[in-house]
Short mmCIF file of C-alpha atoms and ligand atoms in Angstrom, two decimals:
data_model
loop_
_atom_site.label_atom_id
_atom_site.label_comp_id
_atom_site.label_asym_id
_atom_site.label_seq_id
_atom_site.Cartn_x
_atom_site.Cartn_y
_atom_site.Cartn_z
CA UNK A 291 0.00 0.00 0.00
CA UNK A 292 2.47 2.70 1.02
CA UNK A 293 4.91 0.99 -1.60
CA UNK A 294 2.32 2.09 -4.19
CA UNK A 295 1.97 5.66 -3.35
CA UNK A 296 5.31 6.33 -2.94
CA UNK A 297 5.85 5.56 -6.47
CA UNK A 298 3.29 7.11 -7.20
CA UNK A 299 4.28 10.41 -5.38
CA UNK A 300 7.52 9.98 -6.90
CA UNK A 301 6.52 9.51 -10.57
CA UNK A 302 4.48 12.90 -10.05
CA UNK A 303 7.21 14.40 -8.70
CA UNK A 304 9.64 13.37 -11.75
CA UNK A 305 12.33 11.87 -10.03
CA UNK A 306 14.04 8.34 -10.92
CA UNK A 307 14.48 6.35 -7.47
CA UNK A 308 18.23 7.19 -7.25
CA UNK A 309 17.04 11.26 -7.59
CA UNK A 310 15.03 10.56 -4.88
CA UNK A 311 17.20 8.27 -2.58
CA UNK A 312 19.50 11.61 -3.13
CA UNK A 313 17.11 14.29 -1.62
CA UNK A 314 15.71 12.24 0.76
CA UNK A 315 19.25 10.76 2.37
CA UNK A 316 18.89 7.37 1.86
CA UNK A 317 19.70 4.56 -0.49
CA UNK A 318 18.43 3.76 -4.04
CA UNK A 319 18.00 0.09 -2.54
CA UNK A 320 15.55 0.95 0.04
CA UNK A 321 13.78 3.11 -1.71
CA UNK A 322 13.12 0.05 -4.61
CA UNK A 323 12.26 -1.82 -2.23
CA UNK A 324 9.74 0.95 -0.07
CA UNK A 325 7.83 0.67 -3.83
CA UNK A 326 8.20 -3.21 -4.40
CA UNK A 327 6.64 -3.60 -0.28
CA UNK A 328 9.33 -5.85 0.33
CA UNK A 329 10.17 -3.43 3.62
CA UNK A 330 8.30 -0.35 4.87
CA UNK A 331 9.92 2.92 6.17
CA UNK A 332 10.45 4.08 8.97
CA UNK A 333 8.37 7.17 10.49
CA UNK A 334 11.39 9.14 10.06
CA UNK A 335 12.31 8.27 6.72
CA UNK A 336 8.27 9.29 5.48
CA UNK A 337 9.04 12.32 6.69
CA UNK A 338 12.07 12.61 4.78
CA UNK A 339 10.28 11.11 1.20
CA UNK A 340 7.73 13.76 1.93
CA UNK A 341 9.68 16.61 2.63
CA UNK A 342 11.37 15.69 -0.69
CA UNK A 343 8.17 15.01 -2.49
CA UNK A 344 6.44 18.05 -1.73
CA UNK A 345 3.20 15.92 0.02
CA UNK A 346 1.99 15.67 3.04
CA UNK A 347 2.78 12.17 5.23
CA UNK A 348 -0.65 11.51 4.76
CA UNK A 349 -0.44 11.46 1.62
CA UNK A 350 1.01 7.78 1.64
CA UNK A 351 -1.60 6.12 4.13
CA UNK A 352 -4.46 7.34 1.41
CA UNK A 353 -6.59 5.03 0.53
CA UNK A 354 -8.59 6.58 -2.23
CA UNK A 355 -8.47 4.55 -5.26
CA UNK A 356 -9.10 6.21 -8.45
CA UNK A 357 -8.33 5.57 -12.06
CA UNK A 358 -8.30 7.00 -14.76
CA UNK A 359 -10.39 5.46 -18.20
CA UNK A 360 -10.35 6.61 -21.45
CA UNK A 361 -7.27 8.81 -21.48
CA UNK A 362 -7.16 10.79 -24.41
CA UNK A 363 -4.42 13.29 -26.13
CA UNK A 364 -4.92 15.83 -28.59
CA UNK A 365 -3.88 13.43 -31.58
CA UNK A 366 -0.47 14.16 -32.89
CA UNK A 367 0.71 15.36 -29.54
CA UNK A 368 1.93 11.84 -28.03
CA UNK A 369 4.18 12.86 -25.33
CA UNK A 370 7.27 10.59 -23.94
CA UNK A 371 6.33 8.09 -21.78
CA UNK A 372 8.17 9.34 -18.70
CA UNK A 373 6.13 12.64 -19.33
CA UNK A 374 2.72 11.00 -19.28
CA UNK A 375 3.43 9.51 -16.30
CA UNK A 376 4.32 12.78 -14.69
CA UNK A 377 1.03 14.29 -16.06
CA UNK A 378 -1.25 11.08 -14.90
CA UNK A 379 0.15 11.28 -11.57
CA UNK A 380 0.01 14.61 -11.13
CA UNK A 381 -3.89 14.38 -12.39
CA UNK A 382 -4.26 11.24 -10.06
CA UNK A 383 -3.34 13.28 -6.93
CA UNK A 384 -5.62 15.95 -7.41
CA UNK A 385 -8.03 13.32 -8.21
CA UNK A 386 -8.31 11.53 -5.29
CA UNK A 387 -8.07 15.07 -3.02
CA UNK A 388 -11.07 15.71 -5.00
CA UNK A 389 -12.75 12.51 -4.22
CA UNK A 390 -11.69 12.93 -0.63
CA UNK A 391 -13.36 16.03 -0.20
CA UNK A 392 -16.61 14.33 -2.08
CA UNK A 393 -16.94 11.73 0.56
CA UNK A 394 -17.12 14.53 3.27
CA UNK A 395 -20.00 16.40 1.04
CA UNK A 396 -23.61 16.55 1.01
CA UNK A 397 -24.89 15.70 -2.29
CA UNK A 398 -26.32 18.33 -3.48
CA UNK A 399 -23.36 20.42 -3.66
CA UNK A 400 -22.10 18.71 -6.47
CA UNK A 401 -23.58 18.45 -9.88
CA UNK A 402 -23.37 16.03 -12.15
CA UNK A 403 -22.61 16.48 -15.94
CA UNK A 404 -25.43 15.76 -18.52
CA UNK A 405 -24.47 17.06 -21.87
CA UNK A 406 -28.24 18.80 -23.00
CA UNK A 407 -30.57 17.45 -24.82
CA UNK A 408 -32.10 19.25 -27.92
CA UNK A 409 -28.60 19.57 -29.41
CA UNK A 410 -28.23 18.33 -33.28
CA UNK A 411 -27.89 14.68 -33.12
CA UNK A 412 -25.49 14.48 -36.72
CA UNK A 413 -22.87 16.75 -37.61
CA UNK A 414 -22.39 16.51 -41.82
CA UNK A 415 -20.64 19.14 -41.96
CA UNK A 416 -18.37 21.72 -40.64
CA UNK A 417 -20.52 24.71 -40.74
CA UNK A 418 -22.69 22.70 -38.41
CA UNK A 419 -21.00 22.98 -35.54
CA UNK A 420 -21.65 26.82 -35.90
CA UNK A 421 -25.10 25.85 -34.71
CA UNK A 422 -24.13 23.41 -32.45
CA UNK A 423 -22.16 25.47 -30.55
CA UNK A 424 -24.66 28.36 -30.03
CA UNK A 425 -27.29 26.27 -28.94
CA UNK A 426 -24.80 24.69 -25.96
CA UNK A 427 -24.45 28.31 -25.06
CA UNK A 428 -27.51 29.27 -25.31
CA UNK A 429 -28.98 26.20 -23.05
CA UNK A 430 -25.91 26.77 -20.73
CA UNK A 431 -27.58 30.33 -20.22
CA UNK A 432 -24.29 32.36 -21.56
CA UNK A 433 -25.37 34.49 -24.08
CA UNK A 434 -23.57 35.12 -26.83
CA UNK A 435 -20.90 37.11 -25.51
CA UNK A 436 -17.23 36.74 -23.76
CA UNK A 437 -16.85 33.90 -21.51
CA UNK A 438 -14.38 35.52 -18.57
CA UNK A 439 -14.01 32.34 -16.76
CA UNK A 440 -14.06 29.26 -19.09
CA UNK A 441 -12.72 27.10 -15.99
CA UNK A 442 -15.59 28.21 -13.73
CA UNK A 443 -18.57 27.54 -16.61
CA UNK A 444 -17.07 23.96 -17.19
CA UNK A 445 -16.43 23.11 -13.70
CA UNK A 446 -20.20 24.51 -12.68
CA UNK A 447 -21.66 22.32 -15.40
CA UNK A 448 -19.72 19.36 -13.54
CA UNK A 449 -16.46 18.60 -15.73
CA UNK A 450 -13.69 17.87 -13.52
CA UNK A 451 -11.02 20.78 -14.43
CA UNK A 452 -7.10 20.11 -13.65
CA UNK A 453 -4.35 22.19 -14.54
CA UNK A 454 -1.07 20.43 -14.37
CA UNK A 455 2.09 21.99 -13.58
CA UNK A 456 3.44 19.09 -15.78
CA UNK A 457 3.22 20.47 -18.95
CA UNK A 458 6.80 20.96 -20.11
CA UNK A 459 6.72 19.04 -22.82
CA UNK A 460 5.71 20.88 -26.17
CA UNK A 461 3.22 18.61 -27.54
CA UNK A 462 1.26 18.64 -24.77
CA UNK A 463 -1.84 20.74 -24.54
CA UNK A 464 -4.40 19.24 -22.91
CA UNK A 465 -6.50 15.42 -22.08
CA UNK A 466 -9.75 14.08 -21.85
CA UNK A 467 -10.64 11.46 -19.76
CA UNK A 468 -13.15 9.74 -17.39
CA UNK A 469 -13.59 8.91 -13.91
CA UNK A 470 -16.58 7.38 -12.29
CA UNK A 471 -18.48 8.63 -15.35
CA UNK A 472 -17.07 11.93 -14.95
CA UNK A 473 -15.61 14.05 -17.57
CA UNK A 474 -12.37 15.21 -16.69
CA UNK A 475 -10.19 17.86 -18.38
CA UNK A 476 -6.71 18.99 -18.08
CA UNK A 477 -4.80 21.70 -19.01
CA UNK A 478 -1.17 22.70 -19.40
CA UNK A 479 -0.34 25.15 -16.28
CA UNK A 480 2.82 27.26 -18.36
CA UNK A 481 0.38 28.20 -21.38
CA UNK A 482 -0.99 31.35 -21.77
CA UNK A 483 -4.67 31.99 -20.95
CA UNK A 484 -6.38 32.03 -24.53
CA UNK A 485 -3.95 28.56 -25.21
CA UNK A 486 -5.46 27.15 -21.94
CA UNK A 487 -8.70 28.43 -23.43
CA UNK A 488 -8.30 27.07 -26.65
CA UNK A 489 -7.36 23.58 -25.15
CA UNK A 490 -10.50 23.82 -22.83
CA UNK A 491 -12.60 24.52 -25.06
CA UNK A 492 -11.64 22.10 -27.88
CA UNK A 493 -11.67 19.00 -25.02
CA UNK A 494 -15.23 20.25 -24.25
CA UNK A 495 -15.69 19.49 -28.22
CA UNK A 496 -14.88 16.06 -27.66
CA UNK A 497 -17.16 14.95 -24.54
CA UNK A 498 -20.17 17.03 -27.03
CA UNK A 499 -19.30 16.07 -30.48
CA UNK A 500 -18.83 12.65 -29.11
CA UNK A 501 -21.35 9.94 -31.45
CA UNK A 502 -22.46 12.93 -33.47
CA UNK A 503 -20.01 13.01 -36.39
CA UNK A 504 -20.38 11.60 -39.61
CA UNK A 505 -17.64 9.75 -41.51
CA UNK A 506 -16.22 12.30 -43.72
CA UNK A 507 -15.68 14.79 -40.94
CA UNK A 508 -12.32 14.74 -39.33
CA UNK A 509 -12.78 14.84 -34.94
CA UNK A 510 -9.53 17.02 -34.22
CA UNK A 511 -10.60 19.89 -37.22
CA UNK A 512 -14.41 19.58 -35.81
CA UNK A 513 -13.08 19.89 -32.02
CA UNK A 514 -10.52 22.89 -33.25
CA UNK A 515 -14.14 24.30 -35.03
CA UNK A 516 -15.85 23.87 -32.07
CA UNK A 517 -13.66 25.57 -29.67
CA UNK A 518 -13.28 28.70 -32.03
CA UNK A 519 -17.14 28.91 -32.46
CA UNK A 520 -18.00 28.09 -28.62
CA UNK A 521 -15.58 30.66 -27.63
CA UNK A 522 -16.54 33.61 -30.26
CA UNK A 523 -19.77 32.97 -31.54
CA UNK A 524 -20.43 33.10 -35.19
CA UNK A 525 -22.63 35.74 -35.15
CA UNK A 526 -20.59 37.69 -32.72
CA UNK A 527 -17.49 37.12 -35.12
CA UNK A 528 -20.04 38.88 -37.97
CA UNK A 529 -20.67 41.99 -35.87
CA UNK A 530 -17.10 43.00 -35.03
CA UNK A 531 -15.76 41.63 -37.95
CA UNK A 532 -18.11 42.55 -40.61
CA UNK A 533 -19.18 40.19 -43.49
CA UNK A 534 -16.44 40.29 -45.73
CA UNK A 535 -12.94 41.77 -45.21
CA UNK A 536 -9.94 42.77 -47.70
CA UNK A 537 -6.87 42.50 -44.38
CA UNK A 538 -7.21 42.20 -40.40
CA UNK A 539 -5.13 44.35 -38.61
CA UNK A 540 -2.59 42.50 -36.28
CA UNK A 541 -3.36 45.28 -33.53
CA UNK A 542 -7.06 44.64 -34.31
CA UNK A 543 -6.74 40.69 -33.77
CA UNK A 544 -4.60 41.90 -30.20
CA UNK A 545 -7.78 43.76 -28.94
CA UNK A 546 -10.04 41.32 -29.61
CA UNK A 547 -8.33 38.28 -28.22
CA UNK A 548 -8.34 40.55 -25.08
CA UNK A 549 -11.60 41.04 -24.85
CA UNK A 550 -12.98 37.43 -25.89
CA UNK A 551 -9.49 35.12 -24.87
CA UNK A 552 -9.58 33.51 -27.89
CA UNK A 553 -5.61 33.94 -29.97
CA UNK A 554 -5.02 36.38 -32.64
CA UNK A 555 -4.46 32.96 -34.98
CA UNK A 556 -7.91 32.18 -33.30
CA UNK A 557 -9.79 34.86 -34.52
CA UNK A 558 -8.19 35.09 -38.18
CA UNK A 559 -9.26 30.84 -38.16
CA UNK A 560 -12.88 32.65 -37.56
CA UNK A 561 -12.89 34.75 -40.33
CA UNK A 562 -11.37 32.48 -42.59
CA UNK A 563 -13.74 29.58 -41.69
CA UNK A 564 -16.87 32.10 -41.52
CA UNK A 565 -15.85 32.94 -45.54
CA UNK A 566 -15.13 36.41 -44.02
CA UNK A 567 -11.26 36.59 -45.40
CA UNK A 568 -10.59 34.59 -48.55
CA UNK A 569 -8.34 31.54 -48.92
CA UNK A 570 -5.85 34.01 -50.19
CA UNK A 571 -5.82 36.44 -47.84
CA UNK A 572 -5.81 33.90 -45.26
CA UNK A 573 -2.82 32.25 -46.73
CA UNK A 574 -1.30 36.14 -46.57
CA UNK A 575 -2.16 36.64 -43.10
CA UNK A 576 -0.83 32.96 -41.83
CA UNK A 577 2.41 33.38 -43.28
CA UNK A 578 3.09 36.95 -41.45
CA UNK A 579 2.37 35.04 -38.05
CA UNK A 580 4.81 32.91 -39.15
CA UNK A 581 7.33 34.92 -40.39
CA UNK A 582 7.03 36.95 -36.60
CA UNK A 583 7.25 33.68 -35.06
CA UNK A 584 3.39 34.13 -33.43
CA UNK A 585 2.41 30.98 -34.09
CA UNK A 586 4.87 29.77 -31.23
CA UNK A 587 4.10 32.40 -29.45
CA UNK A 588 1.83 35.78 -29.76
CA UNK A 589 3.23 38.93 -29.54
CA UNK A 590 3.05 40.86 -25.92
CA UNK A 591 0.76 41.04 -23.97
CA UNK A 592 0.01 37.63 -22.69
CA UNK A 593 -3.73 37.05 -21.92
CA UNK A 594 -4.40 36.14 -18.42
CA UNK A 595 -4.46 32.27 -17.01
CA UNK A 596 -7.26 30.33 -15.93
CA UNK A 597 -7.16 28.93 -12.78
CA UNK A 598 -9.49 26.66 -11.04
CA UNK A 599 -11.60 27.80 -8.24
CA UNK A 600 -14.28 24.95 -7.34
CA UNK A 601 -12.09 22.60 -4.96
CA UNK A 602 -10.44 25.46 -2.74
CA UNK A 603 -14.35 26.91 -2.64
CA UNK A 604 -15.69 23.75 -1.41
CA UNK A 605 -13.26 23.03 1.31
CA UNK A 606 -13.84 26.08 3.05
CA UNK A 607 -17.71 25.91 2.51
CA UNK A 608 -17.19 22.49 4.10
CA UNK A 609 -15.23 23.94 6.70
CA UNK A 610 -17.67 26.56 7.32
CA UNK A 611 -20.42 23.76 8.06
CA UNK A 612 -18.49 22.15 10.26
CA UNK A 613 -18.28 19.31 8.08
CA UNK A 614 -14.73 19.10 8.37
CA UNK A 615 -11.97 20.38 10.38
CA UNK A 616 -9.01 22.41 9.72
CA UNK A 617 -6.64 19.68 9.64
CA UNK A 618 -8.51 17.87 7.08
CA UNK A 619 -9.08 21.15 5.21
CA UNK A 620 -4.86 22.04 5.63
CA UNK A 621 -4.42 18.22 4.12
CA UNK A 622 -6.64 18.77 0.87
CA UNK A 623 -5.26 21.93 0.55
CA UNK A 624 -1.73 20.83 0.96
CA UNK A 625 -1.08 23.62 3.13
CA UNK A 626 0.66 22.89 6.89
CA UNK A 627 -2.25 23.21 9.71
CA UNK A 628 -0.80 26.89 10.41
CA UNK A 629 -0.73 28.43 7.06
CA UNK A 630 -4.51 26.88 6.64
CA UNK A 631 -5.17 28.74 9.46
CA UNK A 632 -3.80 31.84 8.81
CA UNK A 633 -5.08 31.50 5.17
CA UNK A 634 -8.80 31.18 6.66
CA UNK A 635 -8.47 33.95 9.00
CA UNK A 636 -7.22 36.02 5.87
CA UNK A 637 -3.67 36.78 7.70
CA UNK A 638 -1.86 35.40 5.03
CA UNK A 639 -2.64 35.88 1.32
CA UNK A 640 0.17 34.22 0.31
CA UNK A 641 0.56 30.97 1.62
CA UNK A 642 3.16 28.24 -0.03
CA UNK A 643 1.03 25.67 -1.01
CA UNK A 644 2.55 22.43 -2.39
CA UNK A 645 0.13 22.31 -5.07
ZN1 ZN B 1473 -8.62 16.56 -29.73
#
């Protein structure tokens, strides 16, 4: 048992079992054989492995089991091995805070995701997700304008939202997967916020597109559609664009993407798949992002990160009720017992959490 979540703790962490053995003061050998249960640590060597691994000592006598089903990349973004094992584990831990928290909660705090019904049951073309992505919005109640918080709307409509500090590897954007029957979505920490966005969105295309697509259309180009059109809707794209356009100003595309967090490159994919710029002019405007190198990385400034807001919420509204206590609130927060405390009584805004 504590064999396993060592490992596990140490795969999230990213270190080999001699890296660890290092930083923790001990052996390579014991540490193989902590994870293989052939011996168990001491209470002083935990201490040590979790000082190192940046988790609590509780962390190892867990006994949530979760796993994850139906993991799912962005296709042609397969990451190394030893990087998708960082990013797993790193999702697992949050996962099973999450599920310890759920155990402690009444249930109707928590809702469960139902994609709508009403929504177009075949997608034959393209131009169809246009529709299908106004009418989620418009039975999700958000209107047709900018979405400030995509993390909030996704986690209120119950999607499980992670954001992984693991994300150092350049192919990877984002995941899909299950749990329990519950979508779950994560995000690269280290991208900018209409990237994150992007990524969010275009997952969300997956768990709704999902059954709906017919042979000849292509599910990354219909979940890249979808995330443009769910994020800027079409006819939003009409009014500030206008129907038909000879250029787009770079500085134009800048304001925009500020106001709606959806890229520059986002917005010119709008016009161009909206028939609002020609193939041409497309073609022109594509190759000056990547002559300046903006398809790496837009020009300054940076639109602002999404962050997730729902767990932290819930502990303290649990904590409020009395339903747990601060220790258990310091433990899923991965904050010691005193910061928690000062945290709660608002003495300390910023408080090193391990997370
Ligand atoms: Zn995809």
């Amino acid at each position: 048992m504590i064999g396993e979540r060592i490992k596990r703790a140490r795969e999230a962490a990213g270190f080999n079992q001699r890296e660890l053995a290092k930083m923790a003061g001990i052996t390579a050998m014991a540490i193989s054989k902590y994870e293989r249960e052939e011996s168990t640590p001491s209470s002083g060597v935990l201490l040590a492995l979790s000082k190192a691994l940046g988790v609590r000592t509780e962390y190892f006598f867990r006994h949530t089991e979760v796993e994850l089903e139906e993991v799912d990349y962005r296709e042609h973004e397969k990451i190394p091995l030893k990087e998708e094992k960082k990013v797993l584990a790193d999702v697992l831990e949050q996962l099973e805070r999450w599920f310890e928290l759920e155990q402690f909660l009444p249930v109707p705090w928590s809702v469960p995701f139902k994609l709508p019904k009403g929504l177009p049951a075949k997608i034959n073309d393209y131009d169809d997700i246009e529709d299908l992505a106004t009418k989620l919005r418009h039975v999700w109640d958000l209107g047709l304008g900018a979405i400030p918080e995509l993390v909030d709307v996704l986690e209120s409509k119950g999607i499980k939202v992670f954001i992984t500090r693991y994300d150092g590897h350049k192919n990877f954007n984002g995941l899909t997967a299950r749990v329990n029957d519950a979508p779950v979505i994560v995000v690269g920490k280290h991208w900018p916020g209409d990237r994150q966005r992007f990524t969010l969105a275009h997952e969300l295309g997956h768990l709704v597109l999902k059954g709906r697509l017919s042979e000849n259309i292509d599910e990354e180009m219909a979940c890249h559609r979808f995330a443009g059109a769910f994020l800027a809707p079409k006819e939003m794209v009409f009014t500030l664009l206008g129907n038909k356009r000879s250029w787009l100003e770079p500085q134009e595309l800048n304001i925009l993407k500020q106001d709606w967090g959806l890229s520059m490159g986002g917005w010119t994919y709008r016009a161009f798949n909206l028939g609002i710029l020609t193939k041409k002019t497309f073609g022109e405007l594509w190759g000056l992002f990547n002559k300046n190198g903006w398809k790496e990385k837009e020009p300054e400034p940076q639109y602002p990160q999404e962050k997730t807001s729902q767990f932290e919420q819930l502990v303290f509204r649990a904590l409020a009720e009395d339903i747990i206590g601060e220790s258990k609130a310091a433990e899923l927060l991965g904050m010691s017992v005193i910061d928690l405390h000062q945290y709660r009584k608002m003495e300390s805004p910023n408080v090193v959490r391990h997370q």
